[in-house]
Short mmCIF file of C-alpha atoms in Angstrom, two decimals:
data_model
loop_
_atom_site.label_atom_id
_atom_site.label_comp_id
_atom_site.label_asym_id
_atom_site.label_seq_id
_atom_site.Cartn_x
_atom_site.Cartn_y
_atom_site.Cartn_z
CA MET E 1 92.58 -45.85 -1.50
CA ARG E 2 93.91 -46.65 1.90
CA LYS E 3 95.92 -43.51 3.46
CA VAL E 4 98.84 -44.65 5.71
CA LEU E 5 100.71 -42.18 8.01
CA THR E 6 103.55 -43.64 9.88
CA LEU E 7 104.91 -41.61 12.61
CA GLY E 8 108.74 -41.97 13.77
CA PHE E 9 108.61 -42.21 17.28
CA ILE E 10 111.88 -41.57 19.44
CA SER E 11 111.91 -44.90 21.64
CA LEU E 12 112.11 -43.36 25.38
CA ALA E 13 112.68 -46.16 28.23
CA LEU E 14 113.41 -43.10 30.53
CA LEU E 15 112.07 -39.54 30.85
CA ASN E 16 115.07 -37.33 29.81
CA VAL E 17 115.75 -33.96 28.61
CA ASP E 18 116.54 -35.08 25.14
CA ALA E 19 113.25 -36.57 24.96
CA ILE E 20 111.01 -33.84 26.38
CA ALA E 21 113.09 -31.58 23.93
CA ALA E 22 111.85 -33.71 20.97
CA GLN E 23 108.26 -33.09 22.10
CA THR E 24 106.49 -30.95 19.73
CA LEU E 25 103.08 -29.28 20.87
CA ASN E 26 101.58 -28.08 17.03
CA PRO E 27 98.25 -30.03 17.11
CA ILE E 28 97.10 -32.22 14.20
CA ASN E 29 93.31 -31.55 13.65
CA TYR E 30 92.09 -35.29 13.03
CA ALA E 31 88.72 -34.21 15.53
CA SER E 32 86.66 -34.80 12.00
CA GLY E 33 86.64 -37.84 9.67
CA GLN E 34 88.28 -41.54 10.18
CA ILE E 35 91.38 -42.43 11.57
CA ALA E 36 92.42 -45.96 12.42
CA TYR E 37 95.16 -46.39 14.96
CA THR E 38 96.85 -49.99 13.72
CA ASN E 39 99.34 -52.41 15.09
CA SER E 40 98.64 -51.14 18.66
CA ASN E 41 98.35 -52.67 22.25
CA ILE E 42 95.32 -50.92 23.92
CA VAL E 43 95.02 -51.03 27.51
CA VAL E 44 90.87 -51.04 27.86
CA ASP E 45 91.35 -51.76 31.83
CA ALA E 46 94.61 -51.16 33.84
CA VAL E 47 93.13 -53.82 36.58
CA LYS E 48 91.06 -56.16 35.09
CA ALA E 49 92.68 -57.46 31.51
CA PRO E 50 95.98 -57.17 29.77
CA ALA E 51 96.35 -55.11 26.74
CA VAL E 52 94.51 -56.06 23.59
CA LYS E 53 96.12 -56.10 20.26
CA GLY E 54 94.62 -54.51 17.76
CA SER E 55 93.37 -51.31 15.73
CA LEU E 56 91.95 -48.23 17.69
CA LEU E 57 89.16 -46.84 15.11
CA VAL E 58 88.09 -43.19 15.72
CA GLU E 59 85.53 -41.43 13.96
CA ASN E 60 84.73 -37.70 14.33
CA GLY E 61 86.65 -37.55 17.73
CA LYS E 62 84.85 -40.38 19.12
CA ILE E 63 86.19 -44.27 19.91
CA THR E 64 83.64 -46.18 17.34
CA GLN E 65 85.95 -49.88 17.87
CA ILE E 66 88.58 -51.93 18.59
CA LEU E 67 89.39 -54.23 15.43
CA PRO E 68 91.31 -57.43 16.08
CA PRO E 69 94.80 -57.82 14.61
CA GLU E 70 94.43 -58.91 10.90
CA THR E 71 91.15 -57.68 10.52
CA GLN E 72 90.78 -55.59 7.54
CA ILE E 73 90.37 -51.50 8.39
CA PRO E 74 87.24 -50.24 6.89
CA ALA E 75 87.30 -48.30 3.38
CA GLY E 76 87.93 -44.45 4.28
CA TYR E 77 89.86 -44.61 7.35
CA GLN E 78 93.19 -42.78 6.99
CA GLN E 79 95.46 -45.41 9.27
CA VAL E 80 98.47 -44.17 11.84
CA ASN E 81 100.60 -47.05 12.34
CA LEU E 82 101.72 -47.18 16.26
CA ASN E 83 104.32 -49.72 15.57
CA ASN E 84 103.35 -52.17 18.71
CA ARG E 85 103.01 -49.27 20.71
CA TYR E 86 100.93 -49.36 23.82
CA VAL E 87 97.79 -47.09 24.29
CA VAL E 88 96.10 -45.81 27.56
CA PRO E 89 93.49 -43.84 28.26
CA GLY E 90 94.51 -40.20 28.93
CA PHE E 91 95.15 -39.36 32.78
CA ILE E 92 93.19 -36.88 34.72
CA ASP E 93 94.63 -34.44 37.51
CA ALA E 94 91.69 -34.71 39.81
CA HIS E 95 92.94 -31.78 41.89
CA ILE E 96 94.65 -28.45 40.79
CA HIS E 97 94.55 -24.96 41.13
CA LEU E 98 95.05 -22.98 37.88
CA ALA E 99 94.66 -19.74 40.12
CA GLN E 100 97.87 -20.65 41.64
CA SER E 101 101.66 -21.00 39.86
CA ALA E 102 103.20 -23.38 42.30
CA SER E 103 105.89 -20.61 42.86
CA ALA E 104 107.02 -19.54 46.34
CA TYR E 105 104.94 -16.41 46.00
CA THR E 106 101.68 -18.12 44.95
CA ARG E 107 100.10 -18.53 48.69
CA PRO E 108 101.00 -15.46 50.66
CA ASP E 109 98.80 -16.57 53.22
CA ILE E 110 101.21 -19.67 53.91
CA ILE E 111 104.25 -18.42 52.80
CA ASP E 112 104.81 -14.63 53.06
CA ALA E 113 107.41 -13.52 50.74
CA THR E 114 105.61 -10.77 49.59
CA LYS E 115 108.81 -8.19 50.37
CA ILE E 116 110.66 -10.43 47.56
CA GLN E 117 108.17 -10.35 45.23
CA SER E 118 104.38 -9.39 45.22
CA TYR E 119 101.43 -11.58 44.78
CA GLN E 120 99.99 -9.56 41.97
CA LEU E 121 103.27 -10.30 40.16
CA ASP E 122 102.71 -14.12 40.53
CA GLN E 123 99.28 -13.69 39.16
CA ALA E 124 100.30 -11.45 36.53
CA TRP E 125 102.79 -14.25 35.07
CA LEU E 126 100.26 -16.93 35.94
CA ASN E 127 97.71 -15.22 33.41
CA GLN E 128 100.85 -14.96 30.75
CA HIS E 129 101.98 -18.07 31.24
CA ARG E 130 98.57 -20.45 31.23
CA GLN E 131 98.82 -21.60 28.26
CA ASN E 132 102.34 -23.27 28.76
CA LEU E 133 101.17 -24.37 32.20
CA LEU E 134 98.34 -26.47 30.49
CA SER E 135 100.49 -27.82 27.97
CA ASP E 136 102.90 -29.20 30.36
CA TYR E 137 100.15 -31.66 31.42
CA LEU E 138 99.98 -33.21 28.02
CA LYS E 139 103.57 -33.88 27.91
CA VAL E 140 103.04 -36.34 30.65
CA GLY E 141 99.88 -37.67 29.31
CA ILE E 142 97.30 -35.64 31.55
CA THR E 143 94.35 -34.80 28.95
CA ALA E 144 91.90 -33.59 31.59
CA VAL E 145 92.35 -31.58 34.90
CA VAL E 146 89.70 -30.34 37.38
CA ASP E 147 90.31 -27.25 39.17
CA LEU E 148 89.22 -27.51 42.76
CA GLY E 149 88.72 -23.77 43.66
CA GLY E 150 89.39 -20.03 42.44
CA PRO E 151 88.10 -16.74 41.54
CA SER E 152 84.75 -17.45 39.40
CA GLY E 153 86.53 -14.71 37.38
CA LYS E 154 88.66 -16.88 35.72
CA LEU E 155 86.53 -19.53 34.86
CA LYS E 156 86.06 -17.77 31.45
CA HIS E 157 89.43 -17.55 31.00
CA TYR E 158 89.87 -21.42 31.49
CA ALA E 159 87.02 -22.21 29.26
CA ASP E 160 88.65 -19.99 26.46
CA ALA E 161 92.32 -21.59 27.35
CA ALA E 162 90.69 -25.21 27.16
CA LYS E 163 89.32 -24.26 23.48
CA LEU E 164 92.94 -23.71 22.38
CA GLN E 165 95.16 -26.66 20.99
CA PRO E 166 97.10 -28.12 22.54
CA SER E 167 95.56 -28.18 25.90
CA PRO E 168 93.63 -30.66 28.17
CA ASP E 169 90.11 -30.35 29.02
CA ILE E 170 89.27 -28.23 32.11
CA TYR E 171 86.28 -29.06 34.74
CA ALA E 172 86.46 -26.60 37.41
CA ALA E 173 85.02 -25.20 40.72
CA ALA E 174 84.34 -21.59 41.64
CA GLU E 175 85.67 -20.04 45.03
CA LEU E 176 86.10 -22.20 48.01
CA ILE E 177 83.08 -21.99 50.42
CA SER E 178 84.55 -21.79 53.98
CA THR E 179 83.94 -20.31 57.26
CA ALA E 180 87.27 -18.58 57.17
CA ALA E 181 88.17 -15.45 54.66
CA VAL E 182 91.88 -15.83 53.42
CA PRO E 183 92.21 -11.85 52.09
CA GLU E 184 95.69 -12.55 51.15
CA LEU E 185 94.16 -14.12 48.28
CA GLU E 186 91.70 -11.66 46.97
CA HIS E 187 92.81 -10.36 43.80
CA GLU E 188 91.22 -10.77 40.94
CA GLY E 189 88.02 -12.28 43.03
CA HIS E 190 87.91 -14.15 46.06
CA THR E 191 89.62 -17.59 46.46
CA PHE E 192 87.81 -18.29 49.41
CA LEU E 193 84.35 -17.39 49.88
CA ALA E 194 83.69 -16.85 53.55
CA VAL E 195 80.12 -17.60 55.06
CA SER E 196 79.06 -17.85 58.52
CA SER E 197 75.46 -19.30 58.14
CA ALA E 198 73.57 -22.01 56.79
CA LYS E 199 71.94 -19.15 54.94
CA GLU E 200 74.89 -17.53 53.77
CA ALA E 201 76.02 -21.00 52.70
CA LEU E 202 72.98 -21.75 50.49
CA ALA E 203 73.41 -18.36 49.09
CA ALA E 204 76.80 -18.87 48.14
CA VAL E 205 75.76 -22.48 46.38
CA LYS E 206 72.92 -20.41 44.48
CA MET E 207 75.36 -18.36 43.32
CA GLN E 208 77.55 -20.67 42.04
CA VAL E 209 75.51 -23.08 40.64
CA GLY E 210 74.51 -20.70 38.06
CA LEU E 211 78.39 -20.28 36.76
CA PRO E 212 80.03 -22.71 34.24
CA ILE E 213 81.31 -24.98 36.83
CA GLN E 214 81.04 -28.91 37.70
CA VAL E 215 82.07 -29.20 41.33
CA VAL E 216 81.39 -26.85 44.43
CA LYS E 217 83.53 -27.21 47.09
CA PHE E 218 83.41 -26.63 50.60
CA VAL E 219 86.37 -26.20 53.48
CA TRP E 220 85.41 -28.82 56.36
CA THR E 221 88.18 -27.86 58.82
CA ASP E 222 88.66 -25.89 62.33
CA GLU E 223 90.51 -22.80 61.21
CA ALA E 224 87.64 -21.01 62.33
CA GLY E 225 86.85 -22.90 65.62
CA HIS E 226 84.03 -24.55 64.32
CA SER E 227 83.16 -28.39 65.70
CA PRO E 228 82.05 -30.97 63.10
CA GLU E 229 78.32 -30.66 64.11
CA GLN E 230 78.67 -26.96 63.74
CA LEU E 231 79.85 -26.98 59.98
CA PHE E 232 77.42 -29.70 59.59
CA THR E 233 74.88 -26.87 60.65
CA ILE E 234 76.33 -24.17 58.48
CA TYR E 235 76.86 -26.75 55.33
CA ALA E 236 74.76 -29.40 54.92
CA ASN E 237 71.71 -27.54 53.04
CA ALA E 238 73.79 -26.39 50.99
CA MET E 239 75.68 -29.58 49.79
CA GLN E 240 72.67 -30.80 49.17
CA TYR E 241 71.21 -28.34 47.06
CA ALA E 242 74.57 -28.16 45.26
CA ARG E 243 73.83 -32.38 44.40
CA LYS E 244 70.50 -31.34 43.22
CA ALA E 245 71.66 -29.27 40.87
CA GLY E 246 73.60 -31.37 39.36
CA LYS E 247 77.19 -30.51 40.76
CA ILE E 248 79.67 -32.76 42.52
CA VAL E 249 80.33 -31.57 46.08
CA ALA E 250 83.94 -31.86 46.80
CA VAL E 251 84.97 -31.23 50.56
CA HIS E 252 88.58 -30.45 51.89
CA VAL E 253 89.04 -32.61 55.06
CA GLU E 254 91.91 -33.60 57.31
CA ASP E 255 90.57 -34.82 60.32
CA LEU E 256 88.92 -38.05 60.77
CA ALA E 257 85.48 -36.57 62.95
CA TYR E 258 85.15 -33.60 60.65
CA ALA E 259 85.53 -36.35 57.44
CA LYS E 260 82.96 -38.51 58.85
CA MET E 261 80.71 -35.27 59.28
CA ALA E 262 81.45 -34.30 55.92
CA ILE E 263 80.41 -38.09 54.62
CA LYS E 264 77.02 -37.41 56.61
CA ALA E 265 76.62 -34.19 54.77
CA HIS E 266 76.45 -36.03 51.49
CA ALA E 267 79.81 -35.10 49.97
CA ASN E 268 80.44 -36.59 46.99
CA ILE E 269 84.40 -36.41 47.34
CA LEU E 270 86.46 -36.16 50.38
CA VAL E 271 89.51 -34.08 49.27
CA HIS E 272 93.05 -34.73 50.92
CA GLY E 273 91.76 -37.56 52.75
CA VAL E 274 92.03 -38.00 56.59
CA MET E 275 95.69 -37.10 57.57
CA THR E 276 95.95 -36.84 61.14
CA ALA E 277 94.91 -40.10 62.62
CA PRO E 278 94.26 -43.53 61.35
CA VAL E 279 90.55 -44.17 59.39
CA ASP E 280 88.43 -46.32 61.72
CA ASP E 281 85.50 -49.03 60.92
CA GLU E 282 83.08 -46.36 61.54
CA PHE E 283 84.42 -44.34 58.54
CA ILE E 284 85.14 -46.98 56.30
CA ALA E 285 81.30 -48.01 56.81
CA LEU E 286 80.14 -44.64 56.39
CA ALA E 287 82.31 -44.10 52.89
CA LYS E 288 80.68 -47.20 51.52
CA GLN E 289 77.19 -46.45 52.26
CA HIS E 290 77.44 -43.03 51.24
CA GLN E 291 79.58 -44.22 47.74
CA VAL E 292 82.11 -41.29 48.68
CA VAL E 293 85.54 -40.98 46.85
CA TYR E 294 88.41 -40.68 48.67
CA LEU E 295 91.11 -38.21 47.04
CA PRO E 296 94.18 -37.98 48.98
CA THR E 297 97.33 -35.60 48.12
CA LEU E 298 100.43 -37.48 49.20
CA THR E 299 102.81 -34.70 48.15
CA ALA E 300 101.48 -31.56 48.13
CA TYR E 301 101.79 -32.06 52.12
CA ASN E 302 105.24 -32.81 52.03
CA HIS E 303 106.47 -30.12 49.73
CA TYR E 304 105.02 -27.54 52.31
CA ARG E 305 107.36 -29.18 54.81
CA ASP E 306 110.16 -29.63 52.90
CA ILE E 307 110.06 -25.65 51.78
CA PHE E 308 109.87 -24.84 55.85
CA LYS E 309 112.19 -27.36 56.33
CA GLN E 310 114.43 -25.38 53.37
CA GLN E 311 114.90 -28.74 51.54
CA LEU E 312 112.65 -28.58 48.70
CA SER E 313 114.03 -30.69 45.22
CA PHE E 314 112.45 -30.97 42.37
CA SER E 315 112.95 -34.47 40.24
CA VAL E 316 114.37 -34.54 36.61
CA GLN E 317 111.22 -34.76 35.34
CA GLU E 318 110.00 -31.50 37.26
CA LEU E 319 113.09 -29.52 36.43
CA ALA E 320 112.92 -30.38 32.81
CA LEU E 321 109.03 -29.79 32.49
CA THR E 322 108.96 -26.59 34.40
CA ASP E 323 109.44 -23.22 33.97
CA HIS E 324 112.65 -21.87 35.17
CA THR E 325 110.58 -18.64 36.92
CA ILE E 326 109.27 -21.34 39.47
CA ILE E 327 112.46 -23.20 40.26
CA GLU E 328 114.09 -19.96 40.55
CA SER E 329 111.42 -18.81 43.06
CA PHE E 330 112.33 -21.15 45.91
CA GLU E 331 115.91 -20.11 45.39
CA GLN E 332 115.41 -16.75 46.13
CA LEU E 333 113.41 -17.63 48.78
CA LYS E 334 116.42 -19.43 50.42
CA LEU E 335 118.95 -16.45 49.21
CA ARG E 336 116.44 -13.83 50.81
CA HIS E 337 115.65 -15.52 53.73
CA ALA E 338 115.62 -12.40 55.92
CA ASP E 339 113.11 -10.62 53.43
CA THR E 340 110.42 -12.97 54.65
CA ALA E 341 107.49 -12.50 57.19
CA PRO E 342 108.32 -13.58 60.69
CA MET E 343 106.10 -16.33 60.76
CA PHE E 344 107.76 -17.91 57.50
CA GLN E 345 111.55 -17.44 59.62
CA MET E 346 109.91 -19.07 62.84
CA LEU E 347 108.55 -22.00 60.85
CA THR E 348 112.14 -22.41 59.31
CA LYS E 349 113.71 -22.13 62.49
CA TYR E 350 111.68 -24.74 64.46
CA LEU E 351 110.61 -27.31 61.77
CA PRO E 352 113.79 -29.02 61.58
CA TYR E 353 113.20 -30.07 65.09
CA VAL E 354 109.96 -31.85 64.75
CA ASP E 355 110.24 -35.30 64.96
CA ASP E 356 114.03 -34.91 66.50
CA ILE E 357 113.49 -35.55 70.03
CA GLN E 358 117.19 -35.25 71.05
CA ALA E 359 117.27 -31.70 69.33
CA GLN E 360 114.48 -30.58 71.07
CA SER E 361 115.84 -31.24 74.58
CA THR E 362 118.37 -28.60 73.90
CA LEU E 363 115.55 -25.67 73.59
CA LYS E 364 113.91 -23.70 76.44
CA PRO E 365 110.91 -24.64 77.57
CA GLN E 366 108.87 -21.93 75.13
CA GLU E 367 110.53 -23.19 72.30
CA GLN E 368 109.69 -26.65 72.71
CA ALA E 369 106.03 -25.93 73.23
CA ILE E 370 106.37 -24.31 69.73
CA VAL E 371 107.75 -27.37 68.23
CA ALA E 372 105.25 -29.28 69.89
CA GLN E 373 102.31 -27.31 68.19
CA LEU E 374 104.50 -27.70 64.62
CA SER E 375 104.71 -31.25 65.24
CA GLN E 376 100.82 -31.77 65.22
CA LEU E 377 100.80 -30.15 61.56
CA PHE E 378 104.36 -31.61 60.19
CA SER E 379 105.17 -34.42 61.99
CA GLU E 380 106.33 -37.35 59.44
CA GLN E 381 103.72 -39.37 61.26
CA ILE E 382 101.15 -37.70 59.22
CA ALA E 383 102.54 -38.61 55.88
CA LEU E 384 102.37 -42.49 57.12
CA TYR E 385 98.91 -42.06 58.17
CA GLN E 386 98.15 -40.93 54.31
CA GLN E 387 99.89 -43.88 53.22
CA GLN E 388 98.42 -45.98 55.55
CA ASN E 389 94.64 -44.52 55.18
CA LEU E 390 95.03 -44.51 51.40
CA ARG E 391 95.78 -48.46 51.52
CA ARG E 392 93.07 -49.62 53.94
CA VAL E 393 90.01 -47.60 52.22
CA LEU E 394 91.52 -49.52 49.12
CA GLU E 395 91.51 -52.55 50.62
CA ALA E 396 87.91 -52.11 51.87
CA GLY E 397 86.79 -51.31 48.46
CA VAL E 398 86.22 -47.46 48.68
CA ALA E 399 86.31 -45.99 45.61
CA VAL E 400 89.59 -43.83 45.16
CA ALA E 401 90.52 -40.84 42.71
CA ILE E 402 94.27 -39.44 42.51
CA GLY E 403 95.32 -35.47 42.12
CA THR E 404 98.19 -33.56 43.37
CA ASP E 405 97.07 -30.53 44.17
CA ALA E 406 99.14 -28.78 41.66
CA GLY E 407 99.41 -24.88 42.20
CA ASN E 408 100.34 -24.59 45.48
CA PRO E 409 104.06 -23.80 46.22
CA GLY E 410 106.53 -26.71 44.96
CA THR E 411 103.75 -29.12 43.57
CA VAL E 412 104.15 -27.97 39.74
CA HIS E 413 101.67 -28.16 37.08
CA GLY E 414 101.85 -31.20 35.17
CA SER E 415 104.74 -33.35 36.08
CA ALA E 416 103.83 -33.19 39.56
CA MET E 417 101.20 -36.17 39.07
CA LEU E 418 104.52 -38.37 38.57
CA GLY E 419 105.48 -37.63 41.79
CA GLU E 420 102.18 -37.95 43.50
CA ALA E 421 101.82 -41.52 41.42
CA GLN E 422 105.30 -42.57 42.98
CA ALA E 423 104.04 -41.77 45.91
CA TRP E 424 101.38 -44.16 45.70
CA LEU E 425 103.46 -46.81 44.57
CA ASP E 426 105.74 -46.30 47.63
CA ALA E 427 102.50 -46.62 49.95
CA GLY E 428 101.96 -49.89 48.72
CA ILE E 429 99.63 -49.55 45.72
CA SER E 430 100.04 -51.44 42.84
CA ILE E 431 100.64 -49.41 39.33
CA GLN E 432 97.44 -51.06 38.13
CA GLN E 433 95.51 -49.51 40.89
CA VAL E 434 97.41 -46.63 40.12
CA ILE E 435 96.60 -46.04 36.63
CA HIS E 436 92.86 -47.19 37.36
CA ALA E 437 92.65 -44.21 39.62
CA MET E 438 94.30 -41.78 37.11
CA THR E 439 91.70 -42.97 34.69
CA GLN E 440 88.52 -44.61 35.50
CA GLY E 441 88.68 -43.77 39.12
CA ASN E 442 89.03 -39.84 38.35
CA ALA E 443 86.39 -40.20 35.57
CA ARG E 444 83.50 -42.00 37.84
CA ALA E 445 84.61 -39.48 40.79
CA TYR E 446 83.52 -36.46 38.45
CA HIS E 447 81.03 -38.11 36.45
CA ILE E 448 82.50 -37.68 33.48
CA ASP E 449 83.22 -41.51 32.90
CA GLN E 450 80.59 -41.49 29.87
CA SER E 451 83.54 -39.74 27.73
CA LEU E 452 86.72 -40.15 29.66
CA GLY E 453 88.21 -42.68 31.48
CA SER E 454 88.51 -45.71 29.56
CA LEU E 455 88.96 -46.64 25.58
CA THR E 456 85.53 -47.92 24.49
CA SER E 457 83.20 -47.21 22.20
CA GLY E 458 81.31 -43.85 22.16
CA LYS E 459 83.55 -42.56 24.42
CA ASP E 460 86.12 -39.42 23.41
CA ALA E 461 89.14 -40.46 21.46
CA THR E 462 91.10 -39.19 24.23
CA PHE E 463 94.66 -41.39 24.85
CA SER E 464 98.37 -41.41 24.87
CA VAL E 465 101.07 -43.67 23.50
CA TYR E 466 104.12 -45.01 25.40
CA ASP E 467 106.66 -47.47 23.82
CA THR E 468 106.24 -49.69 26.48
CA ASN E 469 103.14 -50.67 28.54
CA PRO E 470 102.91 -48.53 31.55
CA VAL E 471 101.01 -50.90 33.47
CA SER E 472 103.90 -52.98 33.82
CA ASP E 473 106.76 -50.95 33.64
CA SER E 474 107.03 -47.65 35.99
CA PHE E 475 105.39 -44.97 33.79
CA THR E 476 106.32 -42.25 36.47
CA THR E 477 109.64 -42.02 34.39
CA MET E 478 108.09 -42.54 31.00
CA ALA E 479 107.29 -39.65 28.61
CA PRO E 480 104.34 -40.39 26.12
CA ASN E 481 105.37 -40.54 22.31
CA LEU E 482 101.91 -39.31 21.14
CA VAL E 483 98.57 -37.72 22.94
CA VAL E 484 95.20 -37.32 21.41
CA VAL E 485 92.26 -35.20 22.81
CA ARG E 486 88.77 -35.45 21.37
CA GLY E 487 90.68 -37.12 18.19
CA ASN E 488 93.24 -33.96 17.89
CA ILE E 489 96.81 -35.19 18.07
CA ALA E 490 97.74 -32.63 20.70
CA LEU E 491 101.56 -33.65 21.01
CA THR E 492 104.07 -36.26 19.47
CA ASN E 493 107.44 -36.96 20.17
CA GLU E 494 109.09 -37.26 16.89
CA GLU E 495 112.46 -38.00 15.24
#
């Protein structure tokens, strides 16, 4: 006898508060048995092909096949009628930090507001609300995340959280290997693991590859005064060791010369991308030769700049999906500005002068020098370089991935991906390319494309269902009606 389950979906054209309130996070365990998702439009490849009409067959949490319309469903399958809705592979956020809450207090090394709230209290809140933050990813169709660095002592907590339903899959790195220590973030372990020699870098990697991680991350910038060549000497052997151990090597870069040298040291992924200058032909050639993945973060940088200019705002989606504690922290940052550290007060005083030549002329020479230094970090030109470079690498055929850097102040967990995707669209990237990056691009970047990234036979039954086609309509204002993770219905949007 056929078993038919018809889910009563709310028809949503726009993501709004009522729609979010209707989302149910009580999971239904379909990870075992046979399920047929019938009467559906299946987005197999966002770039190369239109949606395919048919039925998606799932057995024991794996996709078995896509049946054409009108084809009889094999006996024994329970049927879920999707009522002509669209099925897309689960999205992946390729760059988050679960050890950061996204509040104003979560990076005291950058925003010192510890007189308002301590870093320890921020971390305690984060530990208590981790599962809620993870469920926020499901609400926007994100079914897997990659944590790109934090204390290794938290890895077990992440693994335990991922086993609970509902939760996205979690892939992770341990401490960020860097030549500069960040003592302000040393709570429940190091966030940045400082090394000063090739021997120390190799020892750090040897320690990390024995942990339950998929990624080893290096910071390839000049904070400690090292040149690109000096960092090559320190990191190259350690990076090679990590790759031979089967780990993905992700490298934080910002400047062109440093990015080129990181590629020569055999980075797999360039995190953040080149921000301070246009990429050139040599960079493109190196990236293609070494099959490097380019992973920019367009919005996280803007969030920091907006915080320092005291004009940070949140979208309707972010306000609806983000815990009010996070939003309120930035109101407190404004109200209690006098309680912040002198460096933050200096930034908020002078950053509004960056890119405003006329206003700069009213400043004293010493103040103009401060603004000139800030311009190297926070000019709007940096955002333009980021957009320009993303277009250039895509047009050149360099592999790309998309991530948010969620957890950093103002870059909220889950819904920040909607803003990042919109930033890609604003940069001139097609919606097909954006969704491809969020699915196949991210899966390939982390070598998890055998199980995630597309809806084909043998892969995990991990997908989201939308009323209309997100490949042709702007999914940045859409909410999924149904989210399935490895066969489990993790979220429904029911009347």
